[in-house]
Amino acid sequence: MKKFLSVIFCVTLVFTMLFGFSACAGKVEINTENVTAAVEKTEKALQTFDTKKLSKYVDSKTLGVIIPVAEKKDAFMELGKAMFKNLSIEVVSVNEADSTVTVKVINKDLYNDASEFATRLNNNYSRMQLVGLLENEGFINSNLNPLISKIDEAPMLTEYKEVTLKVTQGKKNLVLSFDDEAEDAVSGGALGAIKTVFGI
């Protein structure tokens, strides 16, 4: 009986160690190489507005709201693609001890177009009305298509913005956290303009 229990104990111990090793092995280390790769993947996911990869690599309150809508409404998907198509993100430095990465960001200058768009909606509709109109394809298309055209014609900003992103370990990859400043930078000022108009 003792021998049997010893065998069971040893087998259990081996499986526990193997499981623990697998769990550790699955974690992606926060180092310069891996963080740089995560930034590159995030840049590409934003440029193409790949919502699946964005959900995987980016932690952002605003994108967390936009992505589920964009996955159901083509016009929002096209808006995302237009907004981030010309985005460039370059790594400046990685702080492994603090789990942060500083990047320099440049995009089109989208502040004025986004501000005018948000102001017009805010002046003509209540927030409750706007929520209801999210199901109205005609309303969405007639409002977003002109904005997309303006974004296509917008000039590039002339100066990079530096922002620092927090890096965390996801299940199989590193995740970059975008605060308000970072969201505003990657969107060329668009998200900041909209938040200002609506007092968010």
mmCIF file with all atom_site columns, C-alpha atoms in Angstrom:
data_model
loop_
_atom_site.group_PDB
_atom_site.id
_atom_site.type_symbol
_atom_site.label_atom_id
_atom_site.label_alt_id
_atom_site.label_comp_id
_atom_site.label_asym_id
_atom_site.label_entity_id
_atom_site.label_seq_id
_atom_site.pdbx_PDB_ins_code
_atom_site.Cartn_x
_atom_site.Cartn_y
_atom_site.Cartn_z
_atom_site.occupancy
_atom_site.B_iso_or_equiv
_atom_site.pdbx_formal_charge
_atom_site.auth_seq_id
_atom_site.auth_comp_id
_atom_site.auth_asym_id
_atom_site.auth_atom_id
_atom_site.pdbx_PDB_model_num
ATOM 1   C CA . MET A 1 1   ? 0.000   0.000  0.000   1.00 0.00 ? 1   MET A CA 1
ATOM 2   C CA . LYS A 1 2   ? 2.808   2.391  0.906   1.00 0.00 ? 2   LYS A CA 1
ATOM 3   C CA . LYS A 1 3   ? 4.554   1.576  -2.357  1.00 0.00 ? 3   LYS A CA 1
ATOM 4   C CA . PHE A 1 4   ? 1.356   2.240  -4.289  1.00 0.00 ? 4   PHE A CA 1
ATOM 5   C CA . LEU A 1 5   ? 0.861   5.602  -2.559  1.00 0.00 ? 5   LEU A CA 1
ATOM 6   C CA . SER A 1 6   ? 4.487   6.486  -3.256  1.00 0.00 ? 6   SER A CA 1
ATOM 7   C CA . VAL A 1 7   ? 3.994   5.769  -6.951  1.00 0.00 ? 7   VAL A CA 1
ATOM 8   C CA . ILE A 1 8   ? 0.810   7.903  -7.044  1.00 0.00 ? 8   ILE A CA 1
ATOM 9   C CA . PHE A 1 9   ? 2.634   10.699 -5.224  1.00 0.00 ? 9   PHE A CA 1
ATOM 10  C CA . CYS A 1 10  ? 5.568   10.596 -7.662  1.00 0.00 ? 10  CYS A CA 1
ATOM 11  C CA . VAL A 1 11  ? 3.301   10.558 -10.728 1.00 0.00 ? 11  VAL A CA 1
ATOM 12  C CA . THR A 1 12  ? 1.297   13.492 -9.328  1.00 0.00 ? 12  THR A CA 1
ATOM 13  C CA . LEU A 1 13  ? 4.487   15.403 -8.582  1.00 0.00 ? 13  LEU A CA 1
ATOM 14  C CA . VAL A 1 14  ? 5.804   14.819 -12.115 1.00 0.00 ? 14  VAL A CA 1
ATOM 15  C CA . PHE A 1 15  ? 2.563   16.024 -13.717 1.00 0.00 ? 15  PHE A CA 1
ATOM 16  C CA . THR A 1 16  ? 2.481   19.064 -11.431 1.00 0.00 ? 16  THR A CA 1
ATOM 17  C CA . MET A 1 17  ? 6.033   19.975 -12.402 1.00 0.00 ? 17  MET A CA 1
ATOM 18  C CA . LEU A 1 18  ? 5.335   19.457 -16.101 1.00 0.00 ? 18  LEU A CA 1
ATOM 19  C CA . PHE A 1 19  ? 2.184   21.574 -15.916 1.00 0.00 ? 19  PHE A CA 1
ATOM 20  C CA . GLY A 1 20  ? 4.037   24.280 -14.042 1.00 0.00 ? 20  GLY A CA 1
ATOM 21  C CA . PHE A 1 21  ? 6.828   24.241 -16.614 1.00 0.00 ? 21  PHE A CA 1
ATOM 22  C CA . SER A 1 22  ? 4.327   24.426 -19.487 1.00 0.00 ? 22  SER A CA 1
ATOM 23  C CA . ALA A 1 23  ? 2.587   27.379 -17.892 1.00 0.00 ? 23  ALA A CA 1
ATOM 24  C CA . CYS A 1 24  ? 5.876   29.201 -17.446 1.00 0.00 ? 24  CYS A CA 1
ATOM 25  C CA . ALA A 1 25  ? 7.031   28.291 -20.926 1.00 0.00 ? 25  ALA A CA 1
ATOM 26  C CA . GLY A 1 26  ? 3.814   29.714 -22.399 1.00 0.00 ? 26  GLY A CA 1
ATOM 27  C CA . LYS A 1 27  ? 4.474   33.163 -20.964 1.00 0.00 ? 27  LYS A CA 1
ATOM 28  C CA . VAL A 1 28  ? 6.159   35.626 -23.280 1.00 0.00 ? 28  VAL A CA 1
ATOM 29  C CA . GLU A 1 29  ? 8.973   37.461 -21.530 1.00 0.00 ? 29  GLU A CA 1
ATOM 30  C CA . ILE A 1 30  ? 8.913   41.236 -21.357 1.00 0.00 ? 30  ILE A CA 1
ATOM 31  C CA . ASN A 1 31  ? 12.203  41.995 -23.062 1.00 0.00 ? 31  ASN A CA 1
ATOM 32  C CA . THR A 1 32  ? 13.290  44.401 -25.785 1.00 0.00 ? 32  THR A CA 1
ATOM 33  C CA . GLU A 1 33  ? 12.959  41.885 -28.608 1.00 0.00 ? 33  GLU A CA 1
ATOM 34  C CA . ASN A 1 34  ? 9.465   40.718 -27.649 1.00 0.00 ? 34  ASN A CA 1
ATOM 35  C CA . VAL A 1 35  ? 8.184   44.221 -26.872 1.00 0.00 ? 35  VAL A CA 1
ATOM 36  C CA . THR A 1 36  ? 9.469   45.512 -30.211 1.00 0.00 ? 36  THR A CA 1
ATOM 37  C CA . ALA A 1 37  ? 7.706   42.638 -31.971 1.00 0.00 ? 37  ALA A CA 1
ATOM 38  C CA . ALA A 1 38  ? 4.477   43.441 -30.111 1.00 0.00 ? 38  ALA A CA 1
ATOM 39  C CA . VAL A 1 39  ? 4.709   47.098 -31.181 1.00 0.00 ? 39  VAL A CA 1
ATOM 40  C CA . GLU A 1 40  ? 5.227   46.078 -34.815 1.00 0.00 ? 40  GLU A CA 1
ATOM 41  C CA . LYS A 1 41  ? 2.248   43.715 -34.721 1.00 0.00 ? 41  LYS A CA 1
ATOM 42  C CA . THR A 1 42  ? 0.103   46.388 -33.076 1.00 0.00 ? 42  THR A CA 1
ATOM 43  C CA . GLU A 1 43  ? 1.095   48.952 -35.713 1.00 0.00 ? 43  GLU A CA 1
ATOM 44  C CA . LYS A 1 44  ? 0.148   46.561 -38.525 1.00 0.00 ? 44  LYS A CA 1
ATOM 45  C CA . ALA A 1 45  ? -3.126  45.591 -36.810 1.00 0.00 ? 45  ALA A CA 1
ATOM 46  C CA . LEU A 1 46  ? -4.072  49.272 -36.481 1.00 0.00 ? 46  LEU A CA 1
ATOM 47  C CA . GLN A 1 47  ? -3.064  50.118 -40.059 1.00 0.00 ? 47  GLN A CA 1
ATOM 48  C CA . THR A 1 48  ? -5.313  47.354 -41.416 1.00 0.00 ? 48  THR A CA 1
ATOM 49  C CA . PHE A 1 49  ? -7.815  47.699 -38.567 1.00 0.00 ? 49  PHE A CA 1
ATOM 50  C CA . ASP A 1 50  ? -7.603  43.967 -37.931 1.00 0.00 ? 50  ASP A CA 1
ATOM 51  C CA . THR A 1 51  ? -10.041 43.765 -35.022 1.00 0.00 ? 51  THR A CA 1
ATOM 52  C CA . LYS A 1 52  ? -9.070  40.213 -34.048 1.00 0.00 ? 52  LYS A CA 1
ATOM 53  C CA . LYS A 1 53  ? -5.393  41.104 -33.669 1.00 0.00 ? 53  LYS A CA 1
ATOM 54  C CA . LEU A 1 54  ? -6.224  44.426 -32.005 1.00 0.00 ? 54  LEU A CA 1
ATOM 55  C CA . SER A 1 55  ? -8.263  42.573 -29.380 1.00 0.00 ? 55  SER A CA 1
ATOM 56  C CA . LYS A 1 56  ? -5.234  40.337 -28.855 1.00 0.00 ? 56  LYS A CA 1
ATOM 57  C CA . TYR A 1 57  ? -2.444  42.926 -28.677 1.00 0.00 ? 57  TYR A CA 1
ATOM 58  C CA . VAL A 1 58  ? -4.115  46.130 -27.470 1.00 0.00 ? 58  VAL A CA 1
ATOM 59  C CA . ASP A 1 59  ? -5.791  47.093 -24.206 1.00 0.00 ? 59  ASP A CA 1
ATOM 60  C CA . SER A 1 60  ? -7.758  50.276 -24.945 1.00 0.00 ? 60  SER A CA 1
ATOM 61  C CA . LYS A 1 61  ? -11.058 51.482 -23.474 1.00 0.00 ? 61  LYS A CA 1
ATOM 62  C CA . THR A 1 62  ? -12.051 53.307 -26.658 1.00 0.00 ? 62  THR A CA 1
ATOM 63  C CA . LEU A 1 63  ? -11.088 50.522 -29.058 1.00 0.00 ? 63  LEU A CA 1
ATOM 64  C CA . GLY A 1 64  ? -12.845 48.095 -26.737 1.00 0.00 ? 64  GLY A CA 1
ATOM 65  C CA . VAL A 1 65  ? -16.080 49.973 -27.495 1.00 0.00 ? 65  VAL A CA 1
ATOM 66  C CA . ILE A 1 66  ? -15.418 50.575 -31.211 1.00 0.00 ? 66  ILE A CA 1
ATOM 67  C CA . ILE A 1 67  ? -14.315 47.053 -32.197 1.00 0.00 ? 67  ILE A CA 1
ATOM 68  C CA . PRO A 1 68  ? -17.607 45.199 -31.431 1.00 0.00 ? 68  PRO A CA 1
ATOM 69  C CA . VAL A 1 69  ? -19.516 47.830 -33.437 1.00 0.00 ? 69  VAL A CA 1
ATOM 70  C CA . ALA A 1 70  ? -17.036 47.748 -36.331 1.00 0.00 ? 70  ALA A CA 1
ATOM 71  C CA . GLU A 1 71  ? -17.304 43.958 -36.533 1.00 0.00 ? 71  GLU A CA 1
ATOM 72  C CA . LYS A 1 72  ? -21.045 44.351 -37.197 1.00 0.00 ? 72  LYS A CA 1
ATOM 73  C CA . LYS A 1 73  ? -21.108 47.566 -39.253 1.00 0.00 ? 73  LYS A CA 1
ATOM 74  C CA . ASP A 1 74  ? -19.004 47.876 -42.415 1.00 0.00 ? 74  ASP A CA 1
ATOM 75  C CA . ALA A 1 75  ? -18.963 51.680 -42.307 1.00 0.00 ? 75  ALA A CA 1
ATOM 76  C CA . PHE A 1 76  ? -17.274 51.664 -38.889 1.00 0.00 ? 76  PHE A CA 1
ATOM 77  C CA . MET A 1 77  ? -14.748 49.128 -40.173 1.00 0.00 ? 77  MET A CA 1
ATOM 78  C CA . GLU A 1 78  ? -13.955 51.391 -43.131 1.00 0.00 ? 78  GLU A CA 1
ATOM 79  C CA . LEU A 1 79  ? -13.657 54.367 -40.769 1.00 0.00 ? 79  LEU A CA 1
ATOM 80  C CA . GLY A 1 80  ? -11.131 52.475 -38.659 1.00 0.00 ? 80  GLY A CA 1
ATOM 81  C CA . LYS A 1 81  ? -9.093  51.537 -41.719 1.00 0.00 ? 81  LYS A CA 1
ATOM 82  C CA . ALA A 1 82  ? -9.116  55.129 -42.985 1.00 0.00 ? 82  ALA A CA 1
ATOM 83  C CA . MET A 1 83  ? -8.182  56.554 -39.584 1.00 0.00 ? 83  MET A CA 1
ATOM 84  C CA . PHE A 1 84  ? -5.144  54.338 -39.018 1.00 0.00 ? 84  PHE A CA 1
ATOM 85  C CA . LYS A 1 85  ? -3.976  53.548 -42.571 1.00 0.00 ? 85  LYS A CA 1
ATOM 86  C CA . ASN A 1 86  ? -1.151  56.108 -42.493 1.00 0.00 ? 86  ASN A CA 1
ATOM 87  C CA . LEU A 1 87  ? -0.158  55.527 -38.875 1.00 0.00 ? 87  LEU A CA 1
ATOM 88  C CA . SER A 1 88  ? 3.514   54.981 -38.040 1.00 0.00 ? 88  SER A CA 1
ATOM 89  C CA . ILE A 1 89  ? 4.757   53.721 -34.653 1.00 0.00 ? 89  ILE A CA 1
ATOM 90  C CA . GLU A 1 90  ? 8.465   53.420 -33.848 1.00 0.00 ? 90  GLU A CA 1
ATOM 91  C CA . VAL A 1 91  ? 10.063  52.134 -30.671 1.00 0.00 ? 91  VAL A CA 1
ATOM 92  C CA . VAL A 1 92  ? 12.193  54.728 -28.871 1.00 0.00 ? 92  VAL A CA 1
ATOM 93  C CA . SER A 1 93  ? 13.109  52.709 -25.794 1.00 0.00 ? 93  SER A CA 1
ATOM 94  C CA . VAL A 1 94  ? 12.031  49.703 -23.744 1.00 0.00 ? 94  VAL A CA 1
ATOM 95  C CA . ASN A 1 95  ? 12.134  49.746 -19.953 1.00 0.00 ? 95  ASN A CA 1
ATOM 96  C CA . GLU A 1 96  ? 12.084  46.087 -18.967 1.00 0.00 ? 96  GLU A CA 1
ATOM 97  C CA . ALA A 1 97  ? 12.163  46.865 -15.232 1.00 0.00 ? 97  ALA A CA 1
ATOM 98  C CA . ASP A 1 98  ? 9.009   49.013 -15.427 1.00 0.00 ? 98  ASP A CA 1
ATOM 99  C CA . SER A 1 99  ? 7.391   46.914 -18.175 1.00 0.00 ? 99  SER A CA 1
ATOM 100 C CA . THR A 1 100 ? 6.912   49.954 -20.425 1.00 0.00 ? 100 THR A CA 1
ATOM 101 C CA . VAL A 1 101 ? 7.787   50.963 -23.954 1.00 0.00 ? 101 VAL A CA 1
ATOM 102 C CA . THR A 1 102 ? 8.171   54.522 -25.220 1.00 0.00 ? 102 THR A CA 1
ATOM 103 C CA . VAL A 1 103 ? 7.178   54.972 -28.847 1.00 0.00 ? 103 VAL A CA 1
ATOM 104 C CA . LYS A 1 104 ? 7.028   57.852 -31.281 1.00 0.00 ? 104 LYS A CA 1
ATOM 105 C CA . VAL A 1 105 ? 3.811   58.107 -33.247 1.00 0.00 ? 105 VAL A CA 1
ATOM 106 C CA . ILE A 1 106 ? 2.707   60.015 -36.328 1.00 0.00 ? 106 ILE A CA 1
ATOM 107 C CA . ASN A 1 107 ? -0.539  59.946 -38.296 1.00 0.00 ? 107 ASN A CA 1
ATOM 108 C CA . LYS A 1 108 ? -2.669  62.252 -40.394 1.00 0.00 ? 108 LYS A CA 1
ATOM 109 C CA . ASP A 1 109 ? -3.953  65.405 -38.718 1.00 0.00 ? 109 ASP A CA 1
ATOM 110 C CA . LEU A 1 110 ? -7.526  64.316 -37.964 1.00 0.00 ? 110 LEU A CA 1
ATOM 111 C CA . TYR A 1 111 ? -8.408  66.643 -35.088 1.00 0.00 ? 111 TYR A CA 1
ATOM 112 C CA . ASN A 1 112 ? -10.422 69.245 -36.995 1.00 0.00 ? 112 ASN A CA 1
ATOM 113 C CA . ASP A 1 113 ? -12.377 66.787 -39.151 1.00 0.00 ? 113 ASP A CA 1
ATOM 114 C CA . ALA A 1 114 ? -13.274 64.668 -36.120 1.00 0.00 ? 114 ALA A CA 1
ATOM 115 C CA . SER A 1 115 ? -14.180 67.736 -34.061 1.00 0.00 ? 115 SER A CA 1
ATOM 116 C CA . GLU A 1 116 ? -16.499 69.101 -36.773 1.00 0.00 ? 116 GLU A CA 1
ATOM 117 C CA . PHE A 1 117 ? -18.112 65.684 -37.209 1.00 0.00 ? 117 PHE A CA 1
ATOM 118 C CA . ALA A 1 118 ? -18.691 65.210 -33.465 1.00 0.00 ? 118 ALA A CA 1
ATOM 119 C CA . THR A 1 119 ? -19.937 68.798 -32.993 1.00 0.00 ? 119 THR A CA 1
ATOM 120 C CA . ARG A 1 120 ? -22.539 68.403 -35.754 1.00 0.00 ? 120 ARG A CA 1
ATOM 121 C CA . LEU A 1 121 ? -23.846 65.173 -34.238 1.00 0.00 ? 121 LEU A CA 1
ATOM 122 C CA . ASN A 1 122 ? -23.806 66.598 -30.733 1.00 0.00 ? 122 ASN A CA 1
ATOM 123 C CA . ASN A 1 123 ? -25.789 69.660 -31.843 1.00 0.00 ? 123 ASN A CA 1
ATOM 124 C CA . ASN A 1 124 ? -28.433 67.691 -33.737 1.00 0.00 ? 124 ASN A CA 1
ATOM 125 C CA . TYR A 1 125 ? -28.983 64.569 -31.660 1.00 0.00 ? 125 TYR A CA 1
ATOM 126 C CA . SER A 1 126 ? -29.138 63.552 -28.020 1.00 0.00 ? 126 SER A CA 1
ATOM 127 C CA . ARG A 1 127 ? -26.877 60.729 -26.889 1.00 0.00 ? 127 ARG A CA 1
ATOM 128 C CA . MET A 1 128 ? -29.880 58.438 -26.532 1.00 0.00 ? 128 MET A CA 1
ATOM 129 C CA . GLN A 1 129 ? -30.878 59.195 -30.120 1.00 0.00 ? 129 GLN A CA 1
ATOM 130 C CA . LEU A 1 130 ? -27.365 58.459 -31.350 1.00 0.00 ? 130 LEU A CA 1
ATOM 131 C CA . VAL A 1 131 ? -27.317 55.097 -29.559 1.00 0.00 ? 131 VAL A CA 1
ATOM 132 C CA . GLY A 1 132 ? -30.605 54.192 -31.241 1.00 0.00 ? 132 GLY A CA 1
ATOM 133 C CA . LEU A 1 133 ? -29.343 55.314 -34.643 1.00 0.00 ? 133 LEU A CA 1
ATOM 134 C CA . LEU A 1 134 ? -26.424 52.873 -34.459 1.00 0.00 ? 134 LEU A CA 1
ATOM 135 C CA . GLU A 1 135 ? -28.817 50.293 -35.919 1.00 0.00 ? 135 GLU A CA 1
ATOM 136 C CA . ASN A 1 136 ? -29.798 52.579 -38.813 1.00 0.00 ? 136 ASN A CA 1
ATOM 137 C CA . GLU A 1 137 ? -27.538 51.680 -41.758 1.00 0.00 ? 137 GLU A CA 1
ATOM 138 C CA . GLY A 1 138 ? -28.678 54.678 -43.804 1.00 0.00 ? 138 GLY A CA 1
ATOM 139 C CA . PHE A 1 139 ? -27.848 57.110 -41.002 1.00 0.00 ? 139 PHE A CA 1
ATOM 140 C CA . ILE A 1 140 ? -24.456 55.493 -40.367 1.00 0.00 ? 140 ILE A CA 1
ATOM 141 C CA . ASN A 1 141 ? -23.455 55.505 -44.039 1.00 0.00 ? 141 ASN A CA 1
ATOM 142 C CA . SER A 1 142 ? -24.640 59.055 -44.733 1.00 0.00 ? 142 SER A CA 1
ATOM 143 C CA . ASN A 1 143 ? -22.650 60.372 -41.765 1.00 0.00 ? 143 ASN A CA 1
ATOM 144 C CA . LEU A 1 144 ? -19.510 58.242 -41.849 1.00 0.00 ? 144 LEU A CA 1
ATOM 145 C CA . ASN A 1 145 ? -18.846 58.180 -45.606 1.00 0.00 ? 145 ASN A CA 1
ATOM 146 C CA . PRO A 1 146 ? -18.220 61.971 -45.834 1.00 0.00 ? 146 PRO A CA 1
ATOM 147 C CA . LEU A 1 147 ? -15.950 61.732 -42.776 1.00 0.00 ? 147 LEU A CA 1
ATOM 148 C CA . ILE A 1 148 ? -13.986 58.890 -44.376 1.00 0.00 ? 148 ILE A CA 1
ATOM 149 C CA . SER A 1 149 ? -13.533 61.022 -47.514 1.00 0.00 ? 149 SER A CA 1
ATOM 150 C CA . LYS A 1 150 ? -12.214 63.908 -45.401 1.00 0.00 ? 150 LYS A CA 1
ATOM 151 C CA . ILE A 1 151 ? -9.792  61.583 -43.633 1.00 0.00 ? 151 ILE A CA 1
ATOM 152 C CA . ASP A 1 152 ? -8.484  60.356 -46.993 1.00 0.00 ? 152 ASP A CA 1
ATOM 153 C CA . GLU A 1 153 ? -7.732  63.970 -47.957 1.00 0.00 ? 153 GLU A CA 1
ATOM 154 C CA . ALA A 1 154 ? -6.286  65.056 -44.597 1.00 0.00 ? 154 ALA A CA 1
ATOM 155 C CA . PRO A 1 155 ? -2.587  66.062 -44.431 1.00 0.00 ? 155 PRO A CA 1
ATOM 156 C CA . MET A 1 156 ? 0.005   64.222 -42.388 1.00 0.00 ? 156 MET A CA 1
ATOM 157 C CA . LEU A 1 157 ? 1.094   65.755 -39.112 1.00 0.00 ? 157 LEU A CA 1
ATOM 158 C CA . THR A 1 158 ? 4.590   67.226 -39.261 1.00 0.00 ? 158 THR A CA 1
ATOM 159 C CA . GLU A 1 159 ? 5.808   66.144 -35.814 1.00 0.00 ? 159 GLU A CA 1
ATOM 160 C CA . TYR A 1 160 ? 5.950   62.849 -34.001 1.00 0.00 ? 160 TYR A CA 1
ATOM 161 C CA . LYS A 1 161 ? 4.385   62.462 -30.557 1.00 0.00 ? 161 LYS A CA 1
ATOM 162 C CA . GLU A 1 162 ? 6.099   60.374 -27.895 1.00 0.00 ? 162 GLU A CA 1
ATOM 163 C CA . VAL A 1 163 ? 3.936   58.245 -25.624 1.00 0.00 ? 163 VAL A CA 1
ATOM 164 C CA . THR A 1 164 ? 4.720   55.539 -23.103 1.00 0.00 ? 164 THR A CA 1
ATOM 165 C CA . LEU A 1 165 ? 2.704   52.324 -23.102 1.00 0.00 ? 165 LEU A CA 1
ATOM 166 C CA . LYS A 1 166 ? 2.408   49.806 -20.296 1.00 0.00 ? 166 LYS A CA 1
ATOM 167 C CA . VAL A 1 167 ? 3.312   46.255 -21.328 1.00 0.00 ? 167 VAL A CA 1
ATOM 168 C CA . THR A 1 168 ? 1.595   43.244 -19.775 1.00 0.00 ? 168 THR A CA 1
ATOM 169 C CA . GLN A 1 169 ? 1.741   39.512 -20.401 1.00 0.00 ? 169 GLN A CA 1
ATOM 170 C CA . GLY A 1 170 ? -1.293  38.062 -22.148 1.00 0.00 ? 170 GLY A CA 1
ATOM 171 C CA . LYS A 1 171 ? -2.026  34.362 -22.531 1.00 0.00 ? 171 LYS A CA 1
ATOM 172 C CA . LYS A 1 172 ? 0.327   33.870 -25.479 1.00 0.00 ? 172 LYS A CA 1
ATOM 173 C CA . ASN A 1 173 ? 1.614   37.347 -26.299 1.00 0.00 ? 173 ASN A CA 1
ATOM 174 C CA . LEU A 1 174 ? 2.446   40.750 -24.877 1.00 0.00 ? 174 LEU A CA 1
ATOM 175 C CA . VAL A 1 175 ? -0.328  43.330 -24.613 1.00 0.00 ? 175 VAL A CA 1
ATOM 176 C CA . LEU A 1 176 ? 0.138   47.096 -24.967 1.00 0.00 ? 176 LEU A CA 1
ATOM 177 C CA . SER A 1 177 ? -2.074  49.366 -22.857 1.00 0.00 ? 177 SER A CA 1
ATOM 178 C CA . PHE A 1 178 ? -3.223  52.612 -24.497 1.00 0.00 ? 178 PHE A CA 1
ATOM 179 C CA . ASP A 1 179 ? -4.325  55.427 -22.188 1.00 0.00 ? 179 ASP A CA 1
ATOM 180 C CA . ASP A 1 180 ? -6.145  58.581 -23.379 1.00 0.00 ? 180 ASP A CA 1
ATOM 181 C CA . GLU A 1 181 ? -2.912  60.249 -24.491 1.00 0.00 ? 181 GLU A CA 1
ATOM 182 C CA . ALA A 1 182 ? -1.819  57.222 -26.517 1.00 0.00 ? 182 ALA A CA 1
ATOM 183 C CA . GLU A 1 183 ? -5.270  56.800 -28.092 1.00 0.00 ? 183 GLU A CA 1
ATOM 184 C CA . ASP A 1 184 ? -5.243  60.442 -29.121 1.00 0.00 ? 184 ASP A CA 1
ATOM 185 C CA . ALA A 1 185 ? -1.740  60.162 -30.584 1.00 0.00 ? 185 ALA A CA 1
ATOM 186 C CA . VAL A 1 186 ? -2.383  57.085 -32.741 1.00 0.00 ? 186 VAL A CA 1
ATOM 187 C CA . SER A 1 187 ? -5.684  58.517 -34.011 1.00 0.00 ? 187 SER A CA 1
ATOM 188 C CA . GLY A 1 188 ? -4.110  61.778 -35.160 1.00 0.00 ? 188 GLY A CA 1
ATOM 189 C CA . GLY A 1 189 ? -6.112  63.684 -32.554 1.00 0.00 ? 189 GLY A CA 1
ATOM 190 C CA . ALA A 1 190 ? -9.472  62.253 -33.666 1.00 0.00 ? 190 ALA A CA 1
ATOM 191 C CA . LEU A 1 191 ? -10.367 60.324 -30.526 1.00 0.00 ? 191 LEU A CA 1
ATOM 192 C CA . GLY A 1 192 ? -9.337  63.223 -28.296 1.00 0.00 ? 192 GLY A CA 1
ATOM 193 C CA . ALA A 1 193 ? -11.480 65.636 -30.347 1.00 0.00 ? 193 ALA A CA 1
ATOM 194 C CA . ILE A 1 194 ? -14.545 63.406 -30.111 1.00 0.00 ? 194 ILE A CA 1
ATOM 195 C CA . LYS A 1 195 ? -14.123 62.934 -26.375 1.00 0.00 ? 195 LYS A CA 1
ATOM 196 C CA . THR A 1 196 ? -13.765 66.688 -25.885 1.00 0.00 ? 196 THR A CA 1
ATOM 197 C CA . VAL A 1 197 ? -16.940 67.477 -27.828 1.00 0.00 ? 197 VAL A CA 1
ATOM 198 C CA . PHE A 1 198 ? -19.004 64.880 -25.993 1.00 0.00 ? 198 PHE A CA 1
ATOM 199 C CA . GLY A 1 199 ? -17.403 65.633 -22.621 1.00 0.00 ? 199 GLY A CA 1
ATOM 200 C CA . ILE A 1 200 ? -16.187 62.076 -22.127 1.00 0.00 ? 200 ILE A CA 1
#
